[in-house]
Short mmCIF file of C-alpha atoms in Angstrom, two decimals:
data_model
loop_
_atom_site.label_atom_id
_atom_site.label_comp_id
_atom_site.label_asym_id
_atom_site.label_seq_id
_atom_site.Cartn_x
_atom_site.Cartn_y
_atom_site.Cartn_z
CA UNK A 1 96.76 91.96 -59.35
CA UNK A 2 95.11 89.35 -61.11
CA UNK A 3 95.48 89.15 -65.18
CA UNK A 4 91.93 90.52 -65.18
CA UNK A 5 92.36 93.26 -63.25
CA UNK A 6 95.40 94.36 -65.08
CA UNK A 7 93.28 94.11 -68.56
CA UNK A 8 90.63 95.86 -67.16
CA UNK A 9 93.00 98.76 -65.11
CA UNK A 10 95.15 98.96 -68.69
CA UNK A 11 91.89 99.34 -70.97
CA UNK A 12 90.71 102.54 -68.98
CA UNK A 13 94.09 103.59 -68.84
CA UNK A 14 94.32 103.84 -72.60
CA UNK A 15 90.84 104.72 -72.79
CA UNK A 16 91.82 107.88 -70.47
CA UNK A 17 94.57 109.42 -72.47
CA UNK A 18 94.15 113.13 -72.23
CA UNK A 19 91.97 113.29 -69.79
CA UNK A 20 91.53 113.86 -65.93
CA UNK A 21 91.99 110.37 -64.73
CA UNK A 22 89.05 109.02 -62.41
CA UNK A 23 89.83 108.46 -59.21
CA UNK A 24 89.89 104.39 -58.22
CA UNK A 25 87.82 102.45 -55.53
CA UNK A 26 86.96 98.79 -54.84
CA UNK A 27 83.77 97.36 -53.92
CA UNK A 28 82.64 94.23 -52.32
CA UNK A 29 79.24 92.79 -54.01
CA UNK A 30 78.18 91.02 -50.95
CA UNK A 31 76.22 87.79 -52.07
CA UNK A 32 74.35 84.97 -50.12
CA UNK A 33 72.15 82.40 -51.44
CA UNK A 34 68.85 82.00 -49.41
CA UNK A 35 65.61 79.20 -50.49
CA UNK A 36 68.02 78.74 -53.78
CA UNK A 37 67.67 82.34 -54.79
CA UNK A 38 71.13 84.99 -54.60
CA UNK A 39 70.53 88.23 -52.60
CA UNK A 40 72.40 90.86 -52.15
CA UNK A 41 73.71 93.27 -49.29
CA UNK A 42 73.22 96.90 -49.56
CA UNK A 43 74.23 99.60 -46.78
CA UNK A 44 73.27 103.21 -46.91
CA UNK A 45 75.90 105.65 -47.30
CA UNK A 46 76.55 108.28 -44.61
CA UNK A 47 76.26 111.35 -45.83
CA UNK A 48 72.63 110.90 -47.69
CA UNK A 49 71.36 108.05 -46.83
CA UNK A 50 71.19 106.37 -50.12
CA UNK A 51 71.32 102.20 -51.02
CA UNK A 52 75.00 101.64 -51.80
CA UNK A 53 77.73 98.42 -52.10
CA UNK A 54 80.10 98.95 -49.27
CA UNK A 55 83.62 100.39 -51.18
CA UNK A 56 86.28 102.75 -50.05
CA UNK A 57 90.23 103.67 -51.40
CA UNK A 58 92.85 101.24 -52.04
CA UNK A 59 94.75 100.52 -49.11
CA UNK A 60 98.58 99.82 -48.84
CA UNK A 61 99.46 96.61 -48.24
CA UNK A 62 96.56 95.03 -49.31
CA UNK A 63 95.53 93.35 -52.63
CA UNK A 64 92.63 95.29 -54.19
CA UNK A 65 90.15 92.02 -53.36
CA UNK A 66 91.70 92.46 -50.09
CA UNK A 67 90.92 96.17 -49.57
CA UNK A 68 86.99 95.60 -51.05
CA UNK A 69 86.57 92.40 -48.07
CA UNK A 70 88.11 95.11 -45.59
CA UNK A 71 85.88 97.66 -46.35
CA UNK A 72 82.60 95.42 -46.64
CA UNK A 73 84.03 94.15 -43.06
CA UNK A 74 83.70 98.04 -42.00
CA UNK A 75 81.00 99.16 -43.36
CA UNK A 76 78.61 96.46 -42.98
CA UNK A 77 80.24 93.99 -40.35
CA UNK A 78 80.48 91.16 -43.62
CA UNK A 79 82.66 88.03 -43.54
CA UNK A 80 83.36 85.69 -45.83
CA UNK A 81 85.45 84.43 -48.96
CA UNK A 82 86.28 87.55 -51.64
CA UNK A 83 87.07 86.38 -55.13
CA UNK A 84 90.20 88.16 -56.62
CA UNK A 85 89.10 88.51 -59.56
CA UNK A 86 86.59 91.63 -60.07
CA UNK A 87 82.69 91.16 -61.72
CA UNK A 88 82.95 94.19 -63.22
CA UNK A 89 83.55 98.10 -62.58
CA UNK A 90 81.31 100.96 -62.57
CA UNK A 91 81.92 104.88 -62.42
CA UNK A 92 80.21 107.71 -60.34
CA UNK A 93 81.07 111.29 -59.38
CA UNK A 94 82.22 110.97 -55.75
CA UNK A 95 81.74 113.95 -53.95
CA UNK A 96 84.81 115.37 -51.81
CA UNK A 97 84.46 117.01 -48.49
CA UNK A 98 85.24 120.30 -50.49
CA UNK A 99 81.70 119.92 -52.45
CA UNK A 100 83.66 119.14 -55.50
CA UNK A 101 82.82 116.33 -57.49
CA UNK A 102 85.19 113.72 -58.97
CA UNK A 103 84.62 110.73 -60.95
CA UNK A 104 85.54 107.95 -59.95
CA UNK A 105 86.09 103.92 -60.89
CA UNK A 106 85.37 101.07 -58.42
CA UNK A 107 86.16 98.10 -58.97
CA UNK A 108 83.60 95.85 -57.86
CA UNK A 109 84.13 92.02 -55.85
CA UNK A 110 81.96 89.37 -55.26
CA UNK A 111 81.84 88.11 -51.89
CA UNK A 112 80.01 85.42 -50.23
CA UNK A 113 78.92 86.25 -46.93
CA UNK A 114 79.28 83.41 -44.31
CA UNK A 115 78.44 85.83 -41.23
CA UNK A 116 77.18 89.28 -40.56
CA UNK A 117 78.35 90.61 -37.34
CA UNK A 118 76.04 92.32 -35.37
CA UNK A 119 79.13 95.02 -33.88
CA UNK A 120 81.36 96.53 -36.78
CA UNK A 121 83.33 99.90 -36.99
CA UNK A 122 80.67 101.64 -38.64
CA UNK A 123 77.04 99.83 -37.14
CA UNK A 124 75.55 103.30 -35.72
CA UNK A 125 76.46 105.31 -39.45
CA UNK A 126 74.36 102.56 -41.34
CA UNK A 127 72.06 100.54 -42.14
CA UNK A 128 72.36 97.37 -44.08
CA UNK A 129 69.96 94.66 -45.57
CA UNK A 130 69.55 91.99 -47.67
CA UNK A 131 67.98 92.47 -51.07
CA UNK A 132 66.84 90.10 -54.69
CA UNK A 133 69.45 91.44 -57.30
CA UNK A 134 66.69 93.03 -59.37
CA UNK A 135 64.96 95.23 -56.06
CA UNK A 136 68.70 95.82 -55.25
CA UNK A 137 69.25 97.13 -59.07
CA UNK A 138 66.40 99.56 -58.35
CA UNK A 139 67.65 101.09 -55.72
CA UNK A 140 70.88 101.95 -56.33
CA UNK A 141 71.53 105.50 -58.06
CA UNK A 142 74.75 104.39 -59.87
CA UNK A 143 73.86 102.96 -63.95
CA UNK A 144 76.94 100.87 -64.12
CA UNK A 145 76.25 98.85 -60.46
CA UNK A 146 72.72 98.81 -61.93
CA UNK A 147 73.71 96.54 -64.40
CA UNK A 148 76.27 94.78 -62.67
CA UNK A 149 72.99 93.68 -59.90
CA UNK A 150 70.72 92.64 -63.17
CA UNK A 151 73.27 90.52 -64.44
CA UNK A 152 73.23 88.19 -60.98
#
């Protein structure tokens, strides 16, 4: 973990003293530049349907950069070069199979996307398309990745 990523894990740390700690997730932000302008890759989740960044749970063995390109490799058949250092975080309440809610943190990498592959693990569970940072901003439910989109 980067010296970044430490700060940042360490500051909600503290900033969770006596209380429930969130739960943690990474993110990729998956980023191309088309006609000079960045846009970015949104899938849909699977259980409603909504815009989201492709994220998922830590994963042994892997860095936490590492996990976030794994997950944006599985969810939305992305390659390319992660950064290991994170843009930013955001938090949402991540429903469980039980119908309980938990929050949770991701932490949120860029990644630029040299290829999309048309056959990934998860191609018939989502959709997935390119969007302008602000558009993508819109459509996302979560404040915190709102931001993170309007700051591209």
């Amino acid at each position: 973990m980067g010296d970044q990523s430490m700060k940042w894990a360490k500051s909600v740390a503290k900033g969770l003293l006596g209380y429930r700690p969130a739960s943690l997730q990474v993110g990729a932000l998956c980023l191309r530049i088309r006609d000079g302008k960045t846009q970015v890759l949104l899938i849909t989740s699977r259980d409603t349907g909504r815009w989201v960044i492709p994220k998922g749970w830590p994963m042994r063995g892997r860095s936490l950069s590492g996990a976030a390109k794994q997950e944006a490799w599985e969810e939305a058949g992305a390659v390319g070069k992660i950064d290991k250092e994170p843009a930013g975080a955001f938090r949402y309440d991540k429903i469980l199979d039980s119908g309980l809610a938990t929050p949770t943190d991701v932490v949120v990498f860029p990644m630029r996307v040299e290829t999309l592959m048309k056959s990934f693990p998860e191609e018939h569970q989502r959709k997935r398309k390119w969007f302008a940072p602000k558009q993508a901003a819109k459509l996302v439910a979560e404040e915190g990745l709102q931001k993170l989109l309007r700051k591209l």
